[in-house]
């Protein structure tokens, strides 16, 4: 895949790629990416480097197509009016960076501000119908309450 876009966009896609492969914690992914020169470099690293960085084999199995999967995921998010915010983005919430395992990428709809209360809904990529319905009800209730 040829990567198109500025360095920030390519790096954002790399972080999203690491997020979609699974099998590696955000903390380990950030440490390994720093040692490899960045998330895109980590995703394209040779097996011996990945092994020396202690990247789990279950994660490396998904590295080959991670950037393509990330690009497809970003397109799906943008198609519904959302935005992907990656760990490397200056707009990534400072307070969220302070938790034990901050996510590598956030999927947003709307505006994110540091000075107002916010709620994040976290769930499964393969949610059941019941899970989707309950999440929608919670989101509607929170929105109606002005959160």
PDB file of C-alpha atoms in Angstrom:
ATOM      1  CA  UNK A   1       0.000   0.000   0.000  1.00  0.00           C
ATOM      2  CA  UNK A   2       1.351   3.431  -0.844  1.00  0.00           C
ATOM      3  CA  UNK A   3       0.843   5.813   2.021  1.00  0.00           C
ATOM      4  CA  UNK A   4      -0.545   9.156   0.924  1.00  0.00           C
ATOM      5  CA  UNK A   5      -0.727  12.234   3.087  1.00  0.00           C
ATOM      6  CA  UNK A   6       1.491  14.247   5.348  1.00  0.00           C
ATOM      7  CA  UNK A   7       3.659  12.690   8.050  1.00  0.00           C
ATOM      8  CA  UNK A   8       1.012  13.373  10.726  1.00  0.00           C
ATOM      9  CA  UNK A   9      -1.669  11.604   8.699  1.00  0.00           C
ATOM     10  CA  UNK A  10       0.582   8.619   8.020  1.00  0.00           C
ATOM     11  CA  UNK A  11       1.525   8.406  11.700  1.00  0.00           C
ATOM     12  CA  UNK A  12      -2.158   8.613  12.692  1.00  0.00           C
ATOM     13  CA  UNK A  13      -2.874   5.728  10.325  1.00  0.00           C
ATOM     14  CA  UNK A  14      -0.011   3.773  11.914  1.00  0.00           C
ATOM     15  CA  UNK A  15      -1.424   4.194  15.419  1.00  0.00           C
ATOM     16  CA  UNK A  16      -4.852   3.171  14.165  1.00  0.00           C
ATOM     17  CA  UNK A  17      -3.227   0.163  12.483  1.00  0.00           C
ATOM     18  CA  UNK A  18      -1.693  -0.914  15.781  1.00  0.00           C
ATOM     19  CA  UNK A  19      -5.066  -0.461  17.454  1.00  0.00           C
ATOM     20  CA  UNK A  20      -6.916  -2.655  14.937  1.00  0.00           C
ATOM     21  CA  UNK A  21      -4.469  -5.582  14.938  1.00  0.00           C
ATOM     22  CA  UNK A  22      -5.086  -6.496  18.563  1.00  0.00           C
ATOM     23  CA  UNK A  23      -2.892  -8.794  20.594  1.00  0.00           C
ATOM     24  CA  UNK A  24      -0.681  -5.994  21.884  1.00  0.00           C
ATOM     25  CA  UNK A  25      -1.420  -3.627  24.742  1.00  0.00           C
ATOM     26  CA  UNK A  26      -1.352   0.107  24.085  1.00  0.00           C
ATOM     27  CA  UNK A  27       1.579   0.474  26.494  1.00  0.00           C
ATOM     28  CA  UNK A  28       3.634  -2.205  24.714  1.00  0.00           C
ATOM     29  CA  UNK A  29       2.658  -0.802  21.300  1.00  0.00           C
ATOM     30  CA  UNK A  30       3.828   2.703  22.243  1.00  0.00           C
ATOM     31  CA  UNK A  31       7.141   1.406  23.642  1.00  0.00           C
ATOM     32  CA  UNK A  32       7.799  -0.795  20.610  1.00  0.00           C
ATOM     33  CA  UNK A  33       6.840   2.005  18.186  1.00  0.00           C
ATOM     34  CA  UNK A  34       9.220   4.406  19.951  1.00  0.00           C
ATOM     35  CA  UNK A  35      12.057   1.882  19.647  1.00  0.00           C
ATOM     36  CA  UNK A  36      11.244   1.153  15.983  1.00  0.00           C
ATOM     37  CA  UNK A  37      11.045   4.822  14.964  1.00  0.00           C
ATOM     38  CA  UNK A  38       7.267   5.169  14.875  1.00  0.00           C
ATOM     39  CA  UNK A  39       4.074   3.145  14.445  1.00  0.00           C
ATOM     40  CA  UNK A  40       4.399   2.740  10.667  1.00  0.00           C
ATOM     41  CA  UNK A  41       7.996   1.584  11.046  1.00  0.00           C
ATOM     42  CA  UNK A  42       6.905  -0.924  13.691  1.00  0.00           C
ATOM     43  CA  UNK A  43       4.183  -2.313  11.450  1.00  0.00           C
ATOM     44  CA  UNK A  44       6.729  -2.867   8.658  1.00  0.00           C
ATOM     45  CA  UNK A  45       9.586  -4.127  10.864  1.00  0.00           C
ATOM     46  CA  UNK A  46      11.322  -7.449  10.248  1.00  0.00           C
ATOM     47  CA  UNK A  47      10.558 -10.449  12.450  1.00  0.00           C
ATOM     48  CA  UNK A  48      13.882 -10.317  14.323  1.00  0.00           C
ATOM     49  CA  UNK A  49      13.288  -6.685  15.372  1.00  0.00           C
ATOM     50  CA  UNK A  50       9.715  -7.436  16.424  1.00  0.00           C
ATOM     51  CA  UNK A  51      10.958 -10.359  18.488  1.00  0.00           C
ATOM     52  CA  UNK A  52      13.653  -8.242  20.150  1.00  0.00           C
ATOM     53  CA  UNK A  53      10.978  -5.640  20.996  1.00  0.00           C
ATOM     54  CA  UNK A  54       8.880  -8.418  22.591  1.00  0.00           C
ATOM     55  CA  UNK A  55       5.938  -7.840  20.276  1.00  0.00           C
ATOM     56  CA  UNK A  56       3.613 -10.831  20.752  1.00  0.00           C
ATOM     57  CA  UNK A  57       3.376 -13.180  17.739  1.00  0.00           C
ATOM     58  CA  UNK A  58      -0.435 -12.932  17.810  1.00  0.00           C
ATOM     59  CA  UNK A  59      -0.063  -9.214  17.126  1.00  0.00           C
ATOM     60  CA  UNK A  60       2.601  -9.491  14.421  1.00  0.00           C
ATOM     61  CA  UNK A  61       0.386 -11.885  12.470  1.00  0.00           C
ATOM     62  CA  UNK A  62      -1.887  -8.919  11.696  1.00  0.00           C
ATOM     63  CA  UNK A  63       0.841  -6.397  10.871  1.00  0.00           C
ATOM     64  CA  UNK A  64       1.024  -7.175   7.125  1.00  0.00           C
ATOM     65  CA  UNK A  65      -2.385  -5.686   6.324  1.00  0.00           C
ATOM     66  CA  UNK A  66      -2.775  -3.394   9.341  1.00  0.00           C
ATOM     67  CA  UNK A  67      -2.425  -0.133   7.401  1.00  0.00           C
ATOM     68  CA  UNK A  68      -5.000  -1.218   4.830  1.00  0.00           C
ATOM     69  CA  UNK A  69      -7.384  -2.238   7.604  1.00  0.00           C
ATOM     70  CA  UNK A  70      -6.739   1.068   9.371  1.00  0.00           C
ATOM     71  CA  UNK A  71      -7.484   3.041   6.201  1.00  0.00           C
ATOM     72  CA  UNK A  72     -10.742   1.122   5.737  1.00  0.00           C
ATOM     73  CA  UNK A  73     -11.692   1.706   9.382  1.00  0.00           C
ATOM     74  CA  UNK A  74     -10.973   5.428   9.047  1.00  0.00           C
ATOM     75  CA  UNK A  75     -13.150   5.606   5.920  1.00  0.00           C
ATOM     76  CA  UNK A  76     -16.031   3.911   7.783  1.00  0.00           C
ATOM     77  CA  UNK A  77     -15.700   6.355  10.684  1.00  0.00           C
ATOM     78  CA  UNK A  78     -15.573   9.371   8.371  1.00  0.00           C
ATOM     79  CA  UNK A  79     -18.575   8.087   6.402  1.00  0.00           C
ATOM     80  CA  UNK A  80     -20.748   8.451   9.515  1.00  0.00           C
ATOM     81  CA  UNK A  81     -19.380  11.905  10.338  1.00  0.00           C
ATOM     82  CA  UNK A  82     -16.731  10.744  12.786  1.00  0.00           C
ATOM     83  CA  UNK A  83     -13.059  11.480  13.236  1.00  0.00           C
ATOM     84  CA  UNK A  84     -10.086   9.375  14.259  1.00  0.00           C
ATOM     85  CA  UNK A  85      -7.824  10.935  16.852  1.00  0.00           C
ATOM     86  CA  UNK A  86      -4.523   9.117  17.399  1.00  0.00           C
ATOM     87  CA  UNK A  87      -2.098   9.007  20.307  1.00  0.00           C
ATOM     88  CA  UNK A  88       0.287  11.272  18.358  1.00  0.00           C
ATOM     89  CA  UNK A  89      -2.303  14.009  17.748  1.00  0.00           C
ATOM     90  CA  UNK A  90      -1.835  17.232  19.693  1.00  0.00           C
ATOM     91  CA  UNK A  91      -5.596  17.240  20.331  1.00  0.00           C
ATOM     92  CA  UNK A  92      -5.450  13.869  22.137  1.00  0.00           C
ATOM     93  CA  UNK A  93      -6.859  14.615  25.604  1.00  0.00           C
ATOM     94  CA  UNK A  94      -4.070  15.322  28.094  1.00  0.00           C
ATOM     95  CA  UNK A  95      -5.974  13.796  31.012  1.00  0.00           C
ATOM     96  CA  UNK A  96      -6.612  10.621  29.041  1.00  0.00           C
ATOM     97  CA  UNK A  97      -2.850  10.263  28.442  1.00  0.00           C
ATOM     98  CA  UNK A  98      -2.460   9.946  32.226  1.00  0.00           C
ATOM     99  CA  UNK A  99      -4.478   6.742  32.689  1.00  0.00           C
ATOM    100  CA  UNK A 100      -2.722   3.361  32.917  1.00  0.00           C
ATOM    101  CA  UNK A 101      -3.568   2.186  29.386  1.00  0.00           C
ATOM    102  CA  UNK A 102      -4.703   5.083  27.199  1.00  0.00           C
ATOM    103  CA  UNK A 103      -6.035   3.893  23.848  1.00  0.00           C
ATOM    104  CA  UNK A 104      -3.900   4.316  20.731  1.00  0.00           C
ATOM    105  CA  UNK A 105      -6.819   5.829  18.813  1.00  0.00           C
ATOM    106  CA  UNK A 106     -10.130   7.463  19.633  1.00  0.00           C
ATOM    107  CA  UNK A 107     -13.197   7.543  17.420  1.00  0.00           C
ATOM    108  CA  UNK A 108     -15.097  10.798  17.851  1.00  0.00           C
ATOM    109  CA  UNK A 109     -18.313  12.382  16.791  1.00  0.00           C
ATOM    110  CA  UNK A 110     -18.655  16.002  17.783  1.00  0.00           C
ATOM    111  CA  UNK A 111     -16.131  18.279  19.426  1.00  0.00           C
ATOM    112  CA  UNK A 112     -13.717  17.342  22.177  1.00  0.00           C
ATOM    113  CA  UNK A 113     -12.832  20.019  24.718  1.00  0.00           C
ATOM    114  CA  UNK A 114     -10.747  19.771  27.869  1.00  0.00           C
ATOM    115  CA  UNK A 115     -12.854  22.217  29.847  1.00  0.00           C
ATOM    116  CA  UNK A 116     -16.224  20.458  29.625  1.00  0.00           C
ATOM    117  CA  UNK A 117     -17.442  17.135  30.983  1.00  0.00           C
ATOM    118  CA  UNK A 118     -17.375  14.320  28.457  1.00  0.00           C
ATOM    119  CA  UNK A 119     -18.416  10.704  28.290  1.00  0.00           C
ATOM    120  CA  UNK A 120     -16.728   7.965  26.306  1.00  0.00           C
ATOM    121  CA  UNK A 121     -18.598   4.866  25.242  1.00  0.00           C
ATOM    122  CA  UNK A 122     -16.332   1.861  24.950  1.00  0.00           C
ATOM    123  CA  UNK A 123     -17.501  -1.435  23.607  1.00  0.00           C
ATOM    124  CA  UNK A 124     -16.933  -4.412  21.407  1.00  0.00           C
ATOM    125  CA  UNK A 125     -16.289  -4.283  17.692  1.00  0.00           C
ATOM    126  CA  UNK A 126     -18.681  -7.233  17.401  1.00  0.00           C
ATOM    127  CA  UNK A 127     -21.470  -6.045  19.660  1.00  0.00           C
ATOM    128  CA  UNK A 128     -24.682  -8.011  19.848  1.00  0.00           C
ATOM    129  CA  UNK A 129     -27.989  -6.458  18.876  1.00  0.00           C
ATOM    130  CA  UNK A 130     -28.808  -6.110  22.560  1.00  0.00           C
ATOM    131  CA  UNK A 131     -25.471  -4.383  23.247  1.00  0.00           C
ATOM    132  CA  UNK A 132     -25.996  -1.919  20.392  1.00  0.00           C
ATOM    133  CA  UNK A 133     -29.544  -1.155  21.578  1.00  0.00           C
ATOM    134  CA  UNK A 134     -28.448  -0.517  25.180  1.00  0.00           C
ATOM    135  CA  UNK A 135     -25.503   1.629  24.011  1.00  0.00           C
ATOM    136  CA  UNK A 136     -27.889   3.700  21.860  1.00  0.00           C
ATOM    137  CA  UNK A 137     -30.273   4.159  24.793  1.00  0.00           C
ATOM    138  CA  UNK A 138     -27.422   5.255  27.077  1.00  0.00           C
ATOM    139  CA  UNK A 139     -26.091   7.662  24.458  1.00  0.00           C
ATOM    140  CA  UNK A 140     -29.535   9.167  23.885  1.00  0.00           C
ATOM    141  CA  UNK A 141     -30.082   9.625  27.626  1.00  0.00           C
ATOM    142  CA  UNK A 142     -26.688  11.258  28.111  1.00  0.00           C
ATOM    143  CA  UNK A 143     -27.222  13.562  25.142  1.00  0.00           C
ATOM    144  CA  UNK A 144     -30.668  14.542  26.424  1.00  0.00           C
ATOM    145  CA  UNK A 145     -29.055  15.390  29.777  1.00  0.00           C
ATOM    146  CA  UNK A 146     -26.594  17.683  28.024  1.00  0.00           C
ATOM    147  CA  UNK A 147     -23.516  15.532  28.608  1.00  0.00           C
TER     148      UNK A 147
END
